[in-house]
XYZ file of N, CA and C in Angstrom:
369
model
N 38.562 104.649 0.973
C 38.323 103.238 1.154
C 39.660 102.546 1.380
N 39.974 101.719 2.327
C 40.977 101.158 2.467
C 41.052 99.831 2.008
N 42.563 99.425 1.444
C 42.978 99.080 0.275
C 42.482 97.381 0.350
N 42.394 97.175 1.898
C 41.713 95.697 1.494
C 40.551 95.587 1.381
N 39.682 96.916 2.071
C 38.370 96.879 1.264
C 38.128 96.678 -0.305
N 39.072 97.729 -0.475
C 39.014 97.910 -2.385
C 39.293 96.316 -2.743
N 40.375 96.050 -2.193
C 40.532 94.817 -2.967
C 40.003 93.207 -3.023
N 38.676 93.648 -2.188
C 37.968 92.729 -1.524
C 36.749 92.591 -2.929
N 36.589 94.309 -2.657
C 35.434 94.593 -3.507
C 35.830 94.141 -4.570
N 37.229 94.247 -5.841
C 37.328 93.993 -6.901
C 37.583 92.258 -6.984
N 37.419 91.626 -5.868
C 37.444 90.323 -5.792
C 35.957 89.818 -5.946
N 35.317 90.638 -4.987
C 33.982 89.995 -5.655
C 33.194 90.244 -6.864
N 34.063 91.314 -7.784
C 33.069 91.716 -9.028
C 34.108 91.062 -9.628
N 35.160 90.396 -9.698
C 35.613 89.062 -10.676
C 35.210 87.620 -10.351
N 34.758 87.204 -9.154
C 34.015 86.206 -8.902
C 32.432 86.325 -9.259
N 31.519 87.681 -8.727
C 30.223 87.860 -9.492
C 30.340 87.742 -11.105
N 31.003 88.019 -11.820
C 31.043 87.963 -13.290
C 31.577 86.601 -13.467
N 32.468 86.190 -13.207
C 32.997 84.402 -13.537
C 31.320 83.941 -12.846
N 30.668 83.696 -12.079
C 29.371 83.238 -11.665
C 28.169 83.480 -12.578
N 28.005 84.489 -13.195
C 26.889 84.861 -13.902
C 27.245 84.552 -15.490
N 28.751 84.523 -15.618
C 29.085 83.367 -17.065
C 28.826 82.675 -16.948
N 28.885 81.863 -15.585
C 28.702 80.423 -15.725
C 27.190 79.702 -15.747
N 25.897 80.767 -15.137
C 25.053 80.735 -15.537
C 24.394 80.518 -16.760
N 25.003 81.736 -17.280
C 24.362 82.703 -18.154
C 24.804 81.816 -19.813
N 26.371 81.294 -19.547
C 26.762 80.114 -21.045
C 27.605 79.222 -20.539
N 26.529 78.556 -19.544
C 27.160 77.251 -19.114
C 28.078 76.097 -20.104
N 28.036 76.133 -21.251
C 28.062 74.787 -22.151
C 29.318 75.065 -21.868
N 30.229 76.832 -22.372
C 31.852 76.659 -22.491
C 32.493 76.431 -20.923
N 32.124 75.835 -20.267
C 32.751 75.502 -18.764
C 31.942 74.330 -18.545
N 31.111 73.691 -19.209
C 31.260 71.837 -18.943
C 32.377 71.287 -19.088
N 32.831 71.625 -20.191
C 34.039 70.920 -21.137
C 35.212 70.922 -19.974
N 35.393 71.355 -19.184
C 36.640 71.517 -18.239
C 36.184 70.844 -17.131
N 35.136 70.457 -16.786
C 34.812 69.763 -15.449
C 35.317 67.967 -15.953
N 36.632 68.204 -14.549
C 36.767 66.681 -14.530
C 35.961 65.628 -14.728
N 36.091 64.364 -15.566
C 35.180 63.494 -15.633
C 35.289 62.409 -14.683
N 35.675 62.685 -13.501
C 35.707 61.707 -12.327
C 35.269 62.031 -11.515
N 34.476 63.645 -11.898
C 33.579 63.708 -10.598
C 32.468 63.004 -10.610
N 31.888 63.036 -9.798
C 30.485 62.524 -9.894
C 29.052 63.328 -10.468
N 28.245 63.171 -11.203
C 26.945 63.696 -11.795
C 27.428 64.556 -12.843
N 26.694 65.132 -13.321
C 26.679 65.656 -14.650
C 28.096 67.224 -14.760
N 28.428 67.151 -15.647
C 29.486 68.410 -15.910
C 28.588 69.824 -16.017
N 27.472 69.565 -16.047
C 26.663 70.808 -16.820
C 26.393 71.167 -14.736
N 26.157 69.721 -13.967
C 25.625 70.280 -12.526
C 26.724 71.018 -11.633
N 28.147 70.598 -11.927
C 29.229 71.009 -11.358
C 29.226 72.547 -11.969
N 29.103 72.839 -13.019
C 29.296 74.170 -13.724
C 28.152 75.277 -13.162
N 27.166 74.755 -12.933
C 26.049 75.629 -12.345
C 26.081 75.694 -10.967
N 27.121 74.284 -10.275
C 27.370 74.525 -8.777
C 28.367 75.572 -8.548
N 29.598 75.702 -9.560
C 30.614 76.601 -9.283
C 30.026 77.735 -9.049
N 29.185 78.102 -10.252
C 28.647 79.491 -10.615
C 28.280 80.087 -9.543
N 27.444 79.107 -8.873
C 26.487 79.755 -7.685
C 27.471 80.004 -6.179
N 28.844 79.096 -6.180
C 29.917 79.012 -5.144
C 30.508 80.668 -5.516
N 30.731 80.877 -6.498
C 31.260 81.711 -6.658
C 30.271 83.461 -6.859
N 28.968 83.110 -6.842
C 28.058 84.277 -6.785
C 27.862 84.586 -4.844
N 27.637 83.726 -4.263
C 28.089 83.494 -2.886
C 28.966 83.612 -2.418
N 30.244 83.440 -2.456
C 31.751 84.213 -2.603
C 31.455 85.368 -3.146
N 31.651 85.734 -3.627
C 31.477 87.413 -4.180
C 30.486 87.962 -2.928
N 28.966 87.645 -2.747
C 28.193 88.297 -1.929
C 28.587 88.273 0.088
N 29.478 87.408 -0.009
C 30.345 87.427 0.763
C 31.104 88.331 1.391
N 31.903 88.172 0.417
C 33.332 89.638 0.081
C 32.188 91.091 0.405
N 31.482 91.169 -0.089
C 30.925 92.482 -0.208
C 30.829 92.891 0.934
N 29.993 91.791 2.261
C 29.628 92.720 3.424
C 30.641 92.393 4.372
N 31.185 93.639 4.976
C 32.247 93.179 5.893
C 32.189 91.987 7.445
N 31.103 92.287 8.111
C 30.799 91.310 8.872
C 31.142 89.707 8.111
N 30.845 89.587 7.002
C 31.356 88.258 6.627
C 32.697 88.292 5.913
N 33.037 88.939 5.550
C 34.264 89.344 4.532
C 35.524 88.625 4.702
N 36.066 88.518 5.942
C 36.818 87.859 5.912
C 36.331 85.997 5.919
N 35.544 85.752 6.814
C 35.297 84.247 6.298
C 34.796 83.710 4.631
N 34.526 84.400 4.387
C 34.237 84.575 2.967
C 35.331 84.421 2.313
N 36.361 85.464 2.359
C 37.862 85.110 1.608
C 38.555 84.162 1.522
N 38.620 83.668 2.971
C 38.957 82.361 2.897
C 38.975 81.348 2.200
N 37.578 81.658 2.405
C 36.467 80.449 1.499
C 37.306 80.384 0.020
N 37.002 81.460 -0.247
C 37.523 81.746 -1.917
C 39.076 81.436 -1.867
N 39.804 81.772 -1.041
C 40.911 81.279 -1.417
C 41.104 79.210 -1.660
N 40.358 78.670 -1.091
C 40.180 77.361 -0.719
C 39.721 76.862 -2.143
N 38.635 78.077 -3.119
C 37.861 77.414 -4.024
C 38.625 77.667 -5.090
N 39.915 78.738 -5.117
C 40.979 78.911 -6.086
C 41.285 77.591 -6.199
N 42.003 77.126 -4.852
C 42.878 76.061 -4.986
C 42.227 74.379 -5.425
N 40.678 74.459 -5.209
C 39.921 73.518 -5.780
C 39.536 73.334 -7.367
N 39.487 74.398 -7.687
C 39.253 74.447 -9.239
C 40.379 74.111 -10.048
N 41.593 74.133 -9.274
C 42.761 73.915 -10.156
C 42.522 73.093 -10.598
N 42.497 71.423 -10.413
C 42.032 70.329 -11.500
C 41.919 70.739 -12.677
N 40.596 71.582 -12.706
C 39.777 71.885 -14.170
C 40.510 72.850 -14.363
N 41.608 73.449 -14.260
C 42.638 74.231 -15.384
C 43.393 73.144 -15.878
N 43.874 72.042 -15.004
C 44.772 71.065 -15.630
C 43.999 70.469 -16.780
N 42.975 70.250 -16.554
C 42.461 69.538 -17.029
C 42.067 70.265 -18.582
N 42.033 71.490 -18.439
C 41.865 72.481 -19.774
C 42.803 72.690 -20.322
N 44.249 72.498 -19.910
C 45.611 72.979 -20.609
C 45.412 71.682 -21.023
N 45.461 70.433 -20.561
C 45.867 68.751 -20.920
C 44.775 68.954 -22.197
N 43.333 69.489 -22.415
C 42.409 68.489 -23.506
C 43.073 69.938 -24.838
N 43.625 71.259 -24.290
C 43.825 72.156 -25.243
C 45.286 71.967 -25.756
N 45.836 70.986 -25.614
C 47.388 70.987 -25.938
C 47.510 70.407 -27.012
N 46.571 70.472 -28.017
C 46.854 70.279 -29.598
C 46.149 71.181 -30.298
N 45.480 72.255 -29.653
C 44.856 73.879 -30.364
C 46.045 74.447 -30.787
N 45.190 75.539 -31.007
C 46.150 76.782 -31.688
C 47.246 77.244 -30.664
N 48.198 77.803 -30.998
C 48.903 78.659 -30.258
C 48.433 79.506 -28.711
N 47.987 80.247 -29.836
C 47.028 81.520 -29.001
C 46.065 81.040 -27.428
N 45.300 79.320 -27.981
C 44.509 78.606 -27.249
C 45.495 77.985 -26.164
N 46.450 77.723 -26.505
C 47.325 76.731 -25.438
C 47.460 77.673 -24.514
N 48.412 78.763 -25.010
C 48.787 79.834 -24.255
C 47.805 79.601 -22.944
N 47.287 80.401 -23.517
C 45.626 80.858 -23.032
C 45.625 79.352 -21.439
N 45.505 78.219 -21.999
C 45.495 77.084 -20.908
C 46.218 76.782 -20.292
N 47.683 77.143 -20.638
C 48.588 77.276 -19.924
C 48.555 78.147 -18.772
N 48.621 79.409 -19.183
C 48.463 80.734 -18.436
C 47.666 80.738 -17.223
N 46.477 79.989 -17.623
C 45.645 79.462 -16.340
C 46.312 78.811 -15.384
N 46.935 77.807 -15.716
C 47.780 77.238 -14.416
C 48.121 78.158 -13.146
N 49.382 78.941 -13.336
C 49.888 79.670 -12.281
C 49.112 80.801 -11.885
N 47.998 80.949 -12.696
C 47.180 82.262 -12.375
C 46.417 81.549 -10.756
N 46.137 80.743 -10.540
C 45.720 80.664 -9.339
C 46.746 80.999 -8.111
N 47.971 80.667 -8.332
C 48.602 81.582 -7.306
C 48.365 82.427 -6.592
N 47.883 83.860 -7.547
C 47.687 84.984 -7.196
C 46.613 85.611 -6.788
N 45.214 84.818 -7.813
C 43.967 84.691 -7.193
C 44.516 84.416 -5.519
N 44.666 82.986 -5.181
C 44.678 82.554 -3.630
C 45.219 84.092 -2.860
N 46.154 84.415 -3.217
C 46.926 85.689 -2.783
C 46.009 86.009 -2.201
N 45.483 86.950 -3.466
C 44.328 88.048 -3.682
C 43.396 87.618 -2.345
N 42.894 86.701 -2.467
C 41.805 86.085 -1.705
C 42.525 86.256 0.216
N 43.595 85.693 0.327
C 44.231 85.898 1.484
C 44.643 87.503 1.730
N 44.953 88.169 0.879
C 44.816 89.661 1.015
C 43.417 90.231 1.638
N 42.757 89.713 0.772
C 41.237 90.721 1.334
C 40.473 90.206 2.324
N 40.987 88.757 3.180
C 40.652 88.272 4.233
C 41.526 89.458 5.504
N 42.369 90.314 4.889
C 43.016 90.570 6.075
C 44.095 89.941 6.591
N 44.359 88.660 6.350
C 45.342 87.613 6.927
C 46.564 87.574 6.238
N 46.931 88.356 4.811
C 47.994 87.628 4.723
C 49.041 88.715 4.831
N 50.135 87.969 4.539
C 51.216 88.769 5.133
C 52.167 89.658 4.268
C-alpha cells in the first residue's frame, strides 16, 4: 500500500472515531463550541460529528480522496476557534487539564499537514 494511501486511511479512522464520539457523548464537546455561533452547541457538535464521519468516508475511496482531504484540511483549520476556546475556559484546571488545552492548539498544524499529505498535494 502506498504511503499516502496508508496515510489517508489512518486519517480517516481518526476522523471516523473523533465523529462517532461526537455522536455517541455529545455533552463533552458542547462545552467547546463557541458561543457566537449561531443555534444550539449540542447542533454544532452533532454537525461536526457528521463533517467529520463524511471526511473520513471520503478519505477512504480514492476517486474522492483527494477532494476529500482537502476538505479536512480546511475543517482542521475551522475548528481551531473551539481549541482556543477550550485552552481560554480550561486555564484555571488542573495542570494535567491545561496541558492537555494547550497542546491542542499547535496540534492542528500537523493534522492540516496530514490532511495535505493524503490529498497528494503537499510538498
Amino acid at each position: 500500500m502506498p504511503s499516502t494511501e496508508r496515510s489517508a486511511l489512518l486519517l480517516a479512522g481518526l476522523l471516523a472515531s473523533a465523529g462517532a464520539a461526537r455522536m455517541l457523548a455529545p455533552k463533552q464537546f458542547d462545552a467547546v463550541v463557541p458561543r457566537v455561533l449561531p443555534g444550539t452547541p449540542r447542533g454544532w457538535t452533532l454537525a461536526s460529528g457528521a463533517v467529520e464521519l463524511a471526511l473520513a468516508a471520503g478519505l477512504v475511496h480514492p476517486a474522492t480522496r483527494r477532494t476529500s482531504a482537502r476538505a479536512t484540511a480546511l475543517f482542521f483549520a475551522a475548528v481551531f476557534p473551539a481549541n482556543v476556546k477550550m485552552a481560554h475556559d480550561w486555564r484555571h484546571r488542573s495542570t494535567p487539564a491545561k496541558t492537555l488545552a494547550y497542546a491542542r492548539l499547535p496540534l492542528q498544524v500537523p493534522l492540516i499537514l496530514w490532511a495535505r499529505k493524503a490529498s497528494g498535494t503537499a510538498g
